[in-house]
């Protein structure tokens, strides 16, 4: 990329500043933002409400970057997995999941992940780097461009559940959500249609509440011993007790509820006793539980429980009056389902170094 200023790297205040520098009237800022986020334009010379001279002047010093899909893979169930190459040639994955009335995009927030959850493929990559705000929101723009090119439906929902731990990259995630939800110049999603999923960085839940989006917490275990085995890094920093306290005090808006995710792993956390403990742990919290039968990947070392075991687990929760849903795992054949995003060890050796900074994101006192 040239040395031109990439407008995607600016927040709305940055755009205003640029407009001031150019000595343009203030309303130009909103016009620019509108072109970028609502019209999804990448060509400054096509901004037709600017004079030709102004367009030329801006195009001389600025550009609008976009994410280019390296590949798009489709499955029979309609799921699409986009692989995007970033400027530094690292790559991320974004998944589009259709169901009857919704079209959901699942966004990545890091290249690799800060955490080391034993059952997750992304965790094996280590953290390569955090995504920038524009790379997070850029996934939505790029997917929407592709969908409109094919005259497909528009996206209705956004989940931050792809590669990475969103709360370990909180500033960029906050800025991305501002651009996704702003209704004057931004993409205009209602925060109700956005869900952020965390492995449980307890001290940062309040910042999710401030954003007004839905919160999903990946619980996956009901005792510290079990959780430390399955999710060592996060449970070391934020043990169950601390996490559940933060969930209990999460300021839920009327008619909203928390989501707990629970990956079912055969012989690890799938017994009736586990289900009873899960019911006890979540009792009194306005919530639902999404049960995710483990999605296998080569070398994972875990197995997916049988349907019978999954249904038995759900039935126990049901007896305790807890709404539990079994997540249909879409996109499994393209490794596009939960926990299957990432580069398999061996296929891209240069990208698999583990950074020394991983623990830095997990300091429980910093939020
Ligand atoms: N770091 C965030 C978001 C990414 S993981 C989080 O932990 O919530 C998104 C969801 O996929 C989490 O609930 C996680 O527990 C689940 N998951 C990870 N690996 C999985 C696998 N192999 N099979 C099924 N679900 C998995």
Tab-separated table of C-alpha atoms and ligand atoms in Angstrom:
chain	number	residue	atom	x	y	z
A	1	UNK	CA	0.000	0.000	0.000
A	2	UNK	CA	1.172	3.548	-0.759
A	3	UNK	CA	1.998	6.163	1.854
A	4	UNK	CA	-1.470	7.691	1.420
A	5	UNK	CA	-3.520	8.084	4.565
A	6	UNK	CA	-5.960	5.181	4.861
A	7	UNK	CA	-9.304	6.680	5.903
A	8	UNK	CA	-10.290	3.335	7.448
A	9	UNK	CA	-7.640	3.834	10.118
A	10	UNK	CA	-9.348	7.015	11.365
A	11	UNK	CA	-12.187	7.141	13.855
A	12	UNK	CA	-14.933	9.732	13.323
A	13	UNK	CA	-12.972	12.375	15.257
A	14	UNK	CA	-9.991	11.668	13.010
A	15	UNK	CA	-12.126	12.226	9.928
A	16	UNK	CA	-13.346	15.547	11.359
A	17	UNK	CA	-9.750	16.576	11.964
A	18	UNK	CA	-8.815	15.744	8.398
A	19	UNK	CA	-11.709	17.817	7.084
A	20	UNK	CA	-10.516	20.730	9.213
A	21	UNK	CA	-7.004	20.354	7.882
A	22	UNK	CA	-8.358	20.545	4.364
A	23	UNK	CA	-10.365	23.653	5.416
A	24	UNK	CA	-13.547	21.995	4.202
A	25	UNK	CA	-16.973	22.625	5.747
A	26	UNK	CA	-17.800	20.370	8.686
A	27	UNK	CA	-20.620	18.475	7.022
A	28	UNK	CA	-18.027	16.932	4.714
A	29	UNK	CA	-16.961	14.641	7.567
A	30	UNK	CA	-20.358	13.023	7.680
A	31	UNK	CA	-20.446	12.765	3.910
A	32	UNK	CA	-17.137	10.920	3.893
A	33	UNK	CA	-18.160	8.554	6.677
A	34	UNK	CA	-21.425	7.884	4.911
A	35	UNK	CA	-19.614	6.910	1.715
A	36	UNK	CA	-17.274	4.599	3.592
A	37	UNK	CA	-19.627	2.798	5.985
A	38	UNK	CA	-23.059	3.069	4.426
A	39	UNK	CA	-22.212	3.003	0.727
A	40	UNK	CA	-19.109	0.822	1.214
A	41	UNK	CA	-17.157	2.838	-1.298
A	42	UNK	CA	-13.417	2.313	-1.727
A	43	UNK	CA	-12.877	4.736	-4.605
A	44	UNK	CA	-12.609	8.365	-3.506
A	45	UNK	CA	-13.087	9.613	-7.059
A	46	UNK	CA	-16.612	8.146	-7.029
A	47	UNK	CA	-17.813	10.376	-4.157
A	48	UNK	CA	-20.301	12.203	-6.325
A	49	UNK	CA	-21.387	14.813	-3.805
A	50	UNK	CA	-17.876	16.255	-3.757
A	51	UNK	CA	-16.692	18.469	-6.577
A	52	UNK	CA	-14.292	16.842	-9.025
A	53	UNK	CA	-11.512	19.105	-7.775
A	54	UNK	CA	-12.142	18.138	-4.131
A	55	UNK	CA	-12.225	14.442	-4.994
A	56	UNK	CA	-8.924	14.766	-6.801
A	57	UNK	CA	-7.393	16.630	-3.876
A	58	UNK	CA	-8.512	14.006	-1.366
A	59	UNK	CA	-7.536	11.088	-3.589
A	60	UNK	CA	-4.052	12.527	-3.821
A	61	UNK	CA	-3.393	12.216	-0.108
A	62	UNK	CA	-5.830	9.504	1.051
A	63	UNK	CA	-7.222	6.108	0.204
A	64	UNK	CA	-9.809	3.660	1.559
A	65	UNK	CA	-8.477	0.179	2.192
A	66	UNK	CA	-10.643	-2.911	1.997
A	67	UNK	CA	-10.228	-6.544	2.900
A	68	UNK	CA	-9.904	-8.799	-0.117
A	69	UNK	CA	-11.077	-12.380	0.214
A	70	UNK	CA	-8.269	-14.806	-0.574
A	71	UNK	CA	-10.870	-17.521	-0.778
A	72	UNK	CA	-14.575	-18.056	-0.146
A	73	UNK	CA	-15.765	-21.562	0.586
A	74	UNK	CA	-19.376	-22.658	0.637
A	75	UNK	CA	-21.051	-25.618	2.251
A	76	UNK	CA	-24.296	-27.364	1.497
A	77	UNK	CA	-25.931	-25.889	4.589
A	78	UNK	CA	-25.311	-22.408	3.116
A	79	UNK	CA	-22.439	-21.448	5.424
A	80	UNK	CA	-19.649	-19.443	3.801
A	81	UNK	CA	-16.115	-19.126	5.103
A	82	UNK	CA	-14.121	-16.096	3.950
A	83	UNK	CA	-10.365	-16.088	4.323
A	84	UNK	CA	-8.992	-12.545	4.227
A	85	UNK	CA	-5.338	-11.642	3.733
A	86	UNK	CA	-4.282	-8.668	5.836
A	87	UNK	CA	-1.736	-6.052	4.807
A	88	UNK	CA	1.049	-7.982	6.519
A	89	UNK	CA	-0.073	-11.174	4.743
A	90	UNK	CA	-1.374	-12.735	7.923
A	91	UNK	CA	-4.829	-14.127	7.421
A	92	UNK	CA	-8.118	-14.235	9.297
A	93	UNK	CA	-11.362	-16.078	8.818
A	94	UNK	CA	-14.914	-14.785	8.804
A	95	UNK	CA	-17.960	-17.018	8.620
A	96	UNK	CA	-21.439	-16.204	7.313
A	97	UNK	CA	-24.189	-18.387	8.738
A	98	UNK	CA	-27.736	-18.395	7.371
A	99	UNK	CA	-30.819	-19.642	9.131
A	100	UNK	CA	-34.513	-19.154	8.542
A	101	UNK	CA	-34.818	-15.482	9.326
A	102	UNK	CA	-31.255	-14.425	10.059
A	103	UNK	CA	-27.991	-14.019	8.236
A	104	UNK	CA	-25.238	-13.830	10.818
A	105	UNK	CA	-21.622	-12.869	10.300
A	106	UNK	CA	-19.075	-14.268	12.757
A	107	UNK	CA	-16.103	-11.906	13.091
A	108	UNK	CA	-12.518	-12.497	14.146
A	109	UNK	CA	-10.919	-10.055	16.576
A	110	UNK	CA	-7.344	-11.352	16.719
A	111	UNK	CA	-4.984	-13.240	14.433
A	112	UNK	CA	-4.686	-16.378	16.497
A	113	UNK	CA	-5.680	-15.948	20.131
A	114	UNK	CA	-4.324	-14.735	23.457
A	115	UNK	CA	-5.776	-17.788	25.172
A	116	UNK	CA	-4.935	-21.464	25.138
A	117	UNK	CA	-8.273	-23.275	25.454
A	118	UNK	CA	-7.454	-26.931	24.971
A	119	UNK	CA	-10.370	-27.708	22.641
A	120	UNK	CA	-9.979	-24.747	20.269
A	121	UNK	CA	-7.979	-24.783	17.058
A	122	UNK	CA	-7.356	-21.033	17.071
A	123	UNK	CA	-5.744	-21.354	20.501
A	124	UNK	CA	-3.035	-23.540	19.002
A	125	UNK	CA	-1.780	-20.685	16.851
A	126	UNK	CA	-0.888	-18.497	19.802
A	127	UNK	CA	-1.452	-14.774	19.401
A	128	UNK	CA	0.060	-13.413	16.204
A	129	UNK	CA	-1.427	-9.973	16.660
A	130	UNK	CA	-4.517	-8.004	17.561
A	131	UNK	CA	-6.742	-6.837	14.751
A	132	UNK	CA	-7.190	-3.095	14.275
A	133	UNK	CA	-10.700	-1.636	14.507
A	134	UNK	CA	-10.848	-1.208	10.747
A	135	UNK	CA	-9.887	-4.830	10.176
A	136	UNK	CA	-12.765	-5.937	12.394
A	137	UNK	CA	-15.351	-3.689	10.803
A	138	UNK	CA	-13.725	-4.329	7.403
A	139	UNK	CA	-14.856	-7.955	7.608
A	140	UNK	CA	-18.477	-6.796	7.668
A	141	UNK	CA	-17.969	-4.343	4.799
A	142	UNK	CA	-16.194	-6.932	2.665
A	143	UNK	CA	-18.784	-9.644	3.301
A	144	UNK	CA	-21.625	-7.228	2.612
A	145	UNK	CA	-19.957	-6.116	-0.642
A	146	UNK	CA	-19.731	-9.728	-1.747
A	147	UNK	CA	-23.325	-10.465	-0.735
A	148	UNK	CA	-24.700	-7.458	-2.580
A	149	UNK	CA	-22.662	-8.331	-5.660
A	150	UNK	CA	-24.419	-11.708	-5.677
A	151	UNK	CA	-27.739	-10.042	-4.781
A	152	UNK	CA	-27.903	-12.112	-1.628
A	153	UNK	CA	-29.710	-11.113	1.537
A	154	UNK	CA	-28.260	-8.499	3.816
A	155	UNK	CA	-26.587	-9.377	7.081
A	156	UNK	CA	-28.957	-9.184	10.036
A	157	UNK	CA	-26.724	-10.148	12.980
A	158	UNK	CA	-23.124	-9.876	14.042
A	159	UNK	CA	-21.339	-12.155	16.499
A	160	UNK	CA	-17.811	-11.578	17.742
A	161	UNK	CA	-17.082	-15.273	18.111
A	162	UNK	CA	-14.511	-15.983	15.445
A	163	UNK	CA	-10.755	-16.184	15.910
A	164	UNK	CA	-9.482	-14.513	19.049
A	165	UNK	CA	-10.621	-13.237	22.416
A	166	UNK	CA	-12.505	-9.949	21.861
A	167	UNK	CA	-11.950	-8.649	25.383
A	168	UNK	CA	-8.184	-9.075	25.049
A	169	UNK	CA	-8.390	-6.529	22.214
A	170	UNK	CA	-10.985	-4.347	23.857
A	171	UNK	CA	-10.121	-0.891	22.463
A	172	UNK	CA	-10.236	-2.002	18.840
A	173	UNK	CA	-13.426	-3.979	19.510
A	174	UNK	CA	-15.079	-0.940	21.113
A	175	UNK	CA	-14.174	1.261	18.169
A	176	UNK	CA	-15.354	-1.382	15.674
A	177	UNK	CA	-18.688	-1.633	17.489
A	178	UNK	CA	-19.083	2.166	17.396
A	179	UNK	CA	-18.684	2.050	13.615
A	180	UNK	CA	-21.022	-0.945	13.327
A	181	UNK	CA	-23.793	0.648	15.383
A	182	UNK	CA	-23.707	4.367	14.598
A	183	UNK	CA	-26.964	5.185	12.855
A	184	UNK	CA	-26.036	8.605	11.439
A	185	UNK	CA	-22.963	7.647	9.473
A	186	UNK	CA	-22.054	4.098	10.548
A	187	UNK	CA	-23.322	0.730	9.381
A	188	UNK	CA	-26.327	1.098	11.644
A	189	UNK	CA	-26.728	-2.321	13.289
A	190	UNK	CA	-28.830	-2.255	16.423
A	191	UNK	CA	-26.652	-3.283	19.402
A	192	UNK	CA	-29.341	-5.882	20.109
A	193	UNK	CA	-28.239	-7.670	16.976
A	194	UNK	CA	-24.621	-7.855	18.049
A	195	UNK	CA	-23.253	-10.468	20.454
A	196	UNK	CA	-19.783	-10.481	21.923
A	197	UNK	CA	-18.497	-13.814	23.167
A	198	UNK	CA	-15.760	-13.975	25.765
A	199	UNK	CA	-13.891	-16.816	27.403
A	200	UNK	CA	-14.414	-14.879	30.639
A	201	UNK	CA	-12.212	-11.817	31.142
A	202	UNK	CA	-14.338	-10.951	34.154
A	203	UNK	CA	-13.089	-7.430	34.852
A	204	UNK	CA	-13.975	-6.266	31.361
A	205	UNK	CA	-17.633	-7.287	31.286
A	206	UNK	CA	-18.723	-3.802	32.366
A	207	UNK	CA	-17.254	-2.395	29.171
A	208	UNK	CA	-19.440	-4.769	27.175
A	209	UNK	CA	-22.460	-3.469	29.099
A	210	UNK	CA	-21.504	0.090	28.123
A	211	UNK	CA	-21.523	-0.888	24.470
A	212	UNK	CA	-25.103	-2.145	24.807
A	213	UNK	CA	-24.411	-5.350	22.888
A	214	UNK	CA	-25.344	-8.845	24.042
A	215	UNK	CA	-22.869	-10.790	26.112
A	216	UNK	CA	-22.086	-14.482	25.747
A	217	UNK	CA	-19.729	-16.141	28.199
A	218	UNK	CA	-17.993	-19.384	27.300
A	219	UNK	CA	-18.270	-21.317	30.533
A	220	UNK	CA	-17.487	-24.817	29.305
A	221	UNK	CA	-16.819	-26.179	32.808
A	222	UNK	CA	-18.386	-26.135	36.250
A	223	UNK	CA	-15.453	-26.501	38.619
A	224	UNK	CA	-12.126	-24.683	38.763
A	225	UNK	CA	-10.216	-27.935	38.363
A	226	UNK	CA	-12.113	-28.788	35.203
A	227	UNK	CA	-11.994	-25.250	33.826
A	228	UNK	CA	-8.274	-24.944	34.470
A	229	UNK	CA	-7.756	-28.111	32.471
A	230	UNK	CA	-9.859	-26.932	29.556
A	231	UNK	CA	-9.190	-23.176	29.658
A	232	UNK	CA	-5.930	-22.785	31.616
A	233	UNK	CA	-4.898	-19.205	30.886
A	234	UNK	CA	-8.235	-17.553	31.404
A	235	UNK	CA	-9.180	-19.563	34.472
A	236	UNK	CA	-5.856	-18.829	36.124
A	237	UNK	CA	-6.496	-15.101	35.820
A	238	UNK	CA	-10.261	-15.162	36.399
A	239	UNK	CA	-11.362	-18.210	38.402
A	240	UNK	CA	-14.965	-19.386	38.184
A	241	UNK	CA	-16.084	-17.658	41.335
A	242	UNK	CA	-14.850	-14.284	40.116
A	243	UNK	CA	-16.350	-14.836	36.676
A	244	UNK	CA	-19.765	-15.842	38.013
A	245	UNK	CA	-19.822	-12.823	40.338
A	246	UNK	CA	-19.154	-10.555	37.362
A	247	UNK	CA	-21.954	-12.294	35.437
A	248	UNK	CA	-24.380	-11.896	38.311
A	249	UNK	CA	-23.713	-8.178	38.515
A	250	UNK	CA	-23.790	-7.617	34.759
A	251	UNK	CA	-26.348	-4.840	34.205
A	252	UNK	CA	-28.818	-6.593	31.927
A	253	UNK	CA	-31.304	-4.411	30.079
A	254	UNK	CA	-35.006	-5.276	30.311
A	255	UNK	CA	-35.980	-8.246	28.151
A	256	UNK	CA	-32.383	-9.227	27.542
A	257	UNK	CA	-30.531	-12.194	28.923
A	258	UNK	CA	-26.991	-13.419	29.174
A	259	UNK	CA	-25.858	-16.340	27.094
A	260	UNK	CA	-23.610	-19.027	28.484
A	261	UNK	CA	-21.861	-21.234	25.992
A	262	UNK	CA	-20.916	-24.728	26.963
A	263	UNK	CA	-18.862	-26.909	24.626
A	264	UNK	CA	-19.747	-30.541	25.252
A	265	UNK	CA	-16.667	-32.786	25.290
A	266	UNK	CA	-17.101	-36.525	25.605
A	267	UNK	CA	-16.042	-37.831	28.993
A	268	UNK	CA	-14.800	-34.383	30.108
A	269	UNK	CA	-17.808	-32.243	31.005
A	270	UNK	CA	-20.868	-34.051	29.642
A	271	UNK	CA	-22.283	-36.069	32.548
A	272	UNK	CA	-25.585	-35.504	34.332
A	273	UNK	CA	-23.620	-34.311	37.361
A	274	UNK	CA	-21.957	-31.666	35.198
A	275	UNK	CA	-25.378	-30.563	34.008
A	276	UNK	CA	-26.689	-30.294	37.568
A	277	UNK	CA	-23.642	-28.247	38.591
A	278	UNK	CA	-24.171	-25.986	35.571
A	279	UNK	CA	-27.762	-25.459	36.645
A	280	UNK	CA	-26.632	-24.532	40.171
A	281	UNK	CA	-23.943	-22.197	38.904
A	282	UNK	CA	-26.313	-20.224	36.696
A	283	UNK	CA	-29.356	-20.308	38.964
A	284	UNK	CA	-31.001	-16.912	39.369
A	285	UNK	CA	-29.211	-15.347	36.400
A	286	UNK	CA	-31.500	-14.276	33.564
A	287	UNK	CA	-29.821	-16.399	30.922
A	288	UNK	CA	-29.948	-19.086	28.327
A	289	UNK	CA	-27.389	-21.774	27.697
A	290	UNK	CA	-26.084	-22.678	24.271
A	291	UNK	CA	-24.784	-26.219	24.229
A	292	UNK	CA	-22.173	-26.687	21.526
A	293	UNK	CA	-21.332	-30.322	20.800
A	294	UNK	CA	-17.582	-30.314	20.223
A	295	UNK	CA	-16.500	-29.766	16.610
A	296	UNK	CA	-13.632	-32.069	15.933
A	297	UNK	CA	-10.447	-31.136	14.108
A	298	UNK	CA	-7.371	-33.221	13.365
A	299	UNK	CA	-5.267	-33.782	16.463
A	300	UNK	CA	-7.747	-32.174	18.856
A	301	UNK	CA	-7.634	-35.073	21.314
A	302	UNK	CA	-11.313	-34.543	22.231
A	303	UNK	CA	-14.464	-36.165	20.966
A	304	UNK	CA	-17.992	-35.043	20.369
A	305	UNK	CA	-20.483	-36.778	22.670
A	306	UNK	CA	-23.268	-38.865	21.133
A	307	UNK	CA	-26.608	-37.191	20.426
A	308	UNK	CA	-28.076	-39.184	23.268
A	309	UNK	CA	-25.628	-37.690	25.768
A	310	UNK	CA	-26.216	-34.193	24.433
A	311	UNK	CA	-29.984	-34.559	24.769
A	312	UNK	CA	-29.632	-36.011	28.263
A	313	UNK	CA	-27.545	-32.993	29.281
A	314	UNK	CA	-30.158	-30.637	27.901
A	315	UNK	CA	-32.935	-32.527	29.673
A	316	UNK	CA	-31.272	-32.033	33.064
A	317	UNK	CA	-31.084	-28.272	32.478
A	318	UNK	CA	-34.665	-28.331	31.332
A	319	UNK	CA	-35.730	-30.005	34.586
A	320	UNK	CA	-34.079	-27.097	36.400
A	321	UNK	CA	-36.042	-24.621	34.288
A	322	UNK	CA	-33.019	-23.409	32.417
A	323	UNK	CA	-33.453	-22.641	28.745
A	324	UNK	CA	-30.801	-24.655	26.943
A	325	UNK	CA	-30.412	-24.852	23.193
A	326	UNK	CA	-28.268	-27.209	21.199
A	327	UNK	CA	-26.253	-25.252	18.672
A	328	UNK	CA	-26.485	-26.646	15.182
A	329	UNK	CA	-22.907	-26.765	14.058
A	330	UNK	CA	-22.900	-25.236	10.646
A	331	UNK	CA	-19.932	-25.198	8.339
A	332	UNK	CA	-18.167	-28.159	9.886
A	333	UNK	CA	-17.039	-29.612	6.569
A	334	UNK	CA	-15.048	-26.438	5.754
A	335	UNK	CA	-13.627	-26.120	9.275
A	336	UNK	CA	-15.811	-23.059	9.658
A	337	UNK	CA	-17.667	-24.022	12.819
A	338	UNK	CA	-16.930	-22.914	16.398
A	339	UNK	CA	-13.371	-23.622	17.385
A	340	UNK	CA	-12.329	-24.714	13.921
A	341	UNK	CA	-10.960	-21.411	12.693
A	342	UNK	CA	-7.258	-21.118	12.277
A	343	UNK	CA	-4.252	-22.519	10.602
A	344	UNK	CA	-3.495	-26.128	11.267
A	345	UNK	CA	-0.025	-26.577	12.744
A	346	UNK	CA	2.455	-27.414	10.041
A	347	UNK	CA	0.721	-25.737	7.146
A	348	UNK	CA	2.154	-22.266	7.711
A	349	UNK	CA	5.132	-22.738	10.005
A	350	UNK	CA	6.206	-19.098	10.003
A	351	UNK	CA	2.956	-17.981	11.565
A	352	UNK	CA	3.026	-20.369	14.447
A	353	UNK	CA	5.464	-18.836	16.846
A	354	UNK	CA	4.082	-18.240	20.276
A	355	UNK	CA	4.580	-14.625	21.398
A	356	UNK	CA	6.045	-13.852	24.780
A	357	UNK	CA	3.350	-11.291	25.512
A	358	UNK	CA	0.429	-13.679	25.827
A	359	UNK	CA	0.142	-13.377	29.597
A	360	UNK	CA	0.167	-9.583	29.411
A	361	UNK	CA	-3.451	-9.523	28.302
A	362	UNK	CA	-4.578	-11.525	31.249
A	363	UNK	CA	-3.662	-9.381	34.165
A	364	UNK	CA	-6.857	-9.464	36.226
A	365	UNK	CA	-6.289	-6.052	37.779
A	366	UNK	CA	-6.083	-4.183	34.491
A	367	UNK	CA	-9.380	-3.686	32.756
B	1	LIG	N1	-12.715	-16.255	22.651
B	1	LIG	C1	-14.135	-16.134	22.580
B	1	LIG	C2	-14.724	-16.242	21.172
B	1	LIG	C3	-14.167	-17.316	20.267
B	1	LIG	S1	-14.640	-18.986	20.593
B	1	LIG	C4	-14.789	-17.153	23.511
B	1	LIG	O1	-14.081	-17.985	24.061
B	1	LIG	O2	-15.990	-17.068	23.719
B	1	LIG	C5	-16.355	-19.080	20.264
B	1	LIG	C6	-17.042	-20.262	20.921
B	1	LIG	O3	-16.608	-21.490	20.349
B	1	LIG	C7	-16.737	-20.378	22.413
B	1	LIG	O4	-17.914	-20.593	23.134
B	1	LIG	C8	-15.843	-21.604	22.496
B	1	LIG	O5	-15.962	-22.214	23.743
B	1	LIG	C9	-16.379	-22.441	21.367
B	1	LIG	N2	-15.449	-23.432	20.839
B	1	LIG	C10	-14.115	-23.336	20.742
B	1	LIG	N3	-13.600	-24.451	20.187
B	1	LIG	C11	-14.648	-25.266	19.904
B	1	LIG	C12	-14.758	-26.546	19.273
B	1	LIG	N4	-13.704	-27.183	18.791
B	1	LIG	N5	-15.992	-27.076	19.159
B	1	LIG	C13	-17.072	-26.399	19.583
B	1	LIG	N6	-17.030	-25.189	20.143
B	1	LIG	C14	-15.824	-24.629	20.317
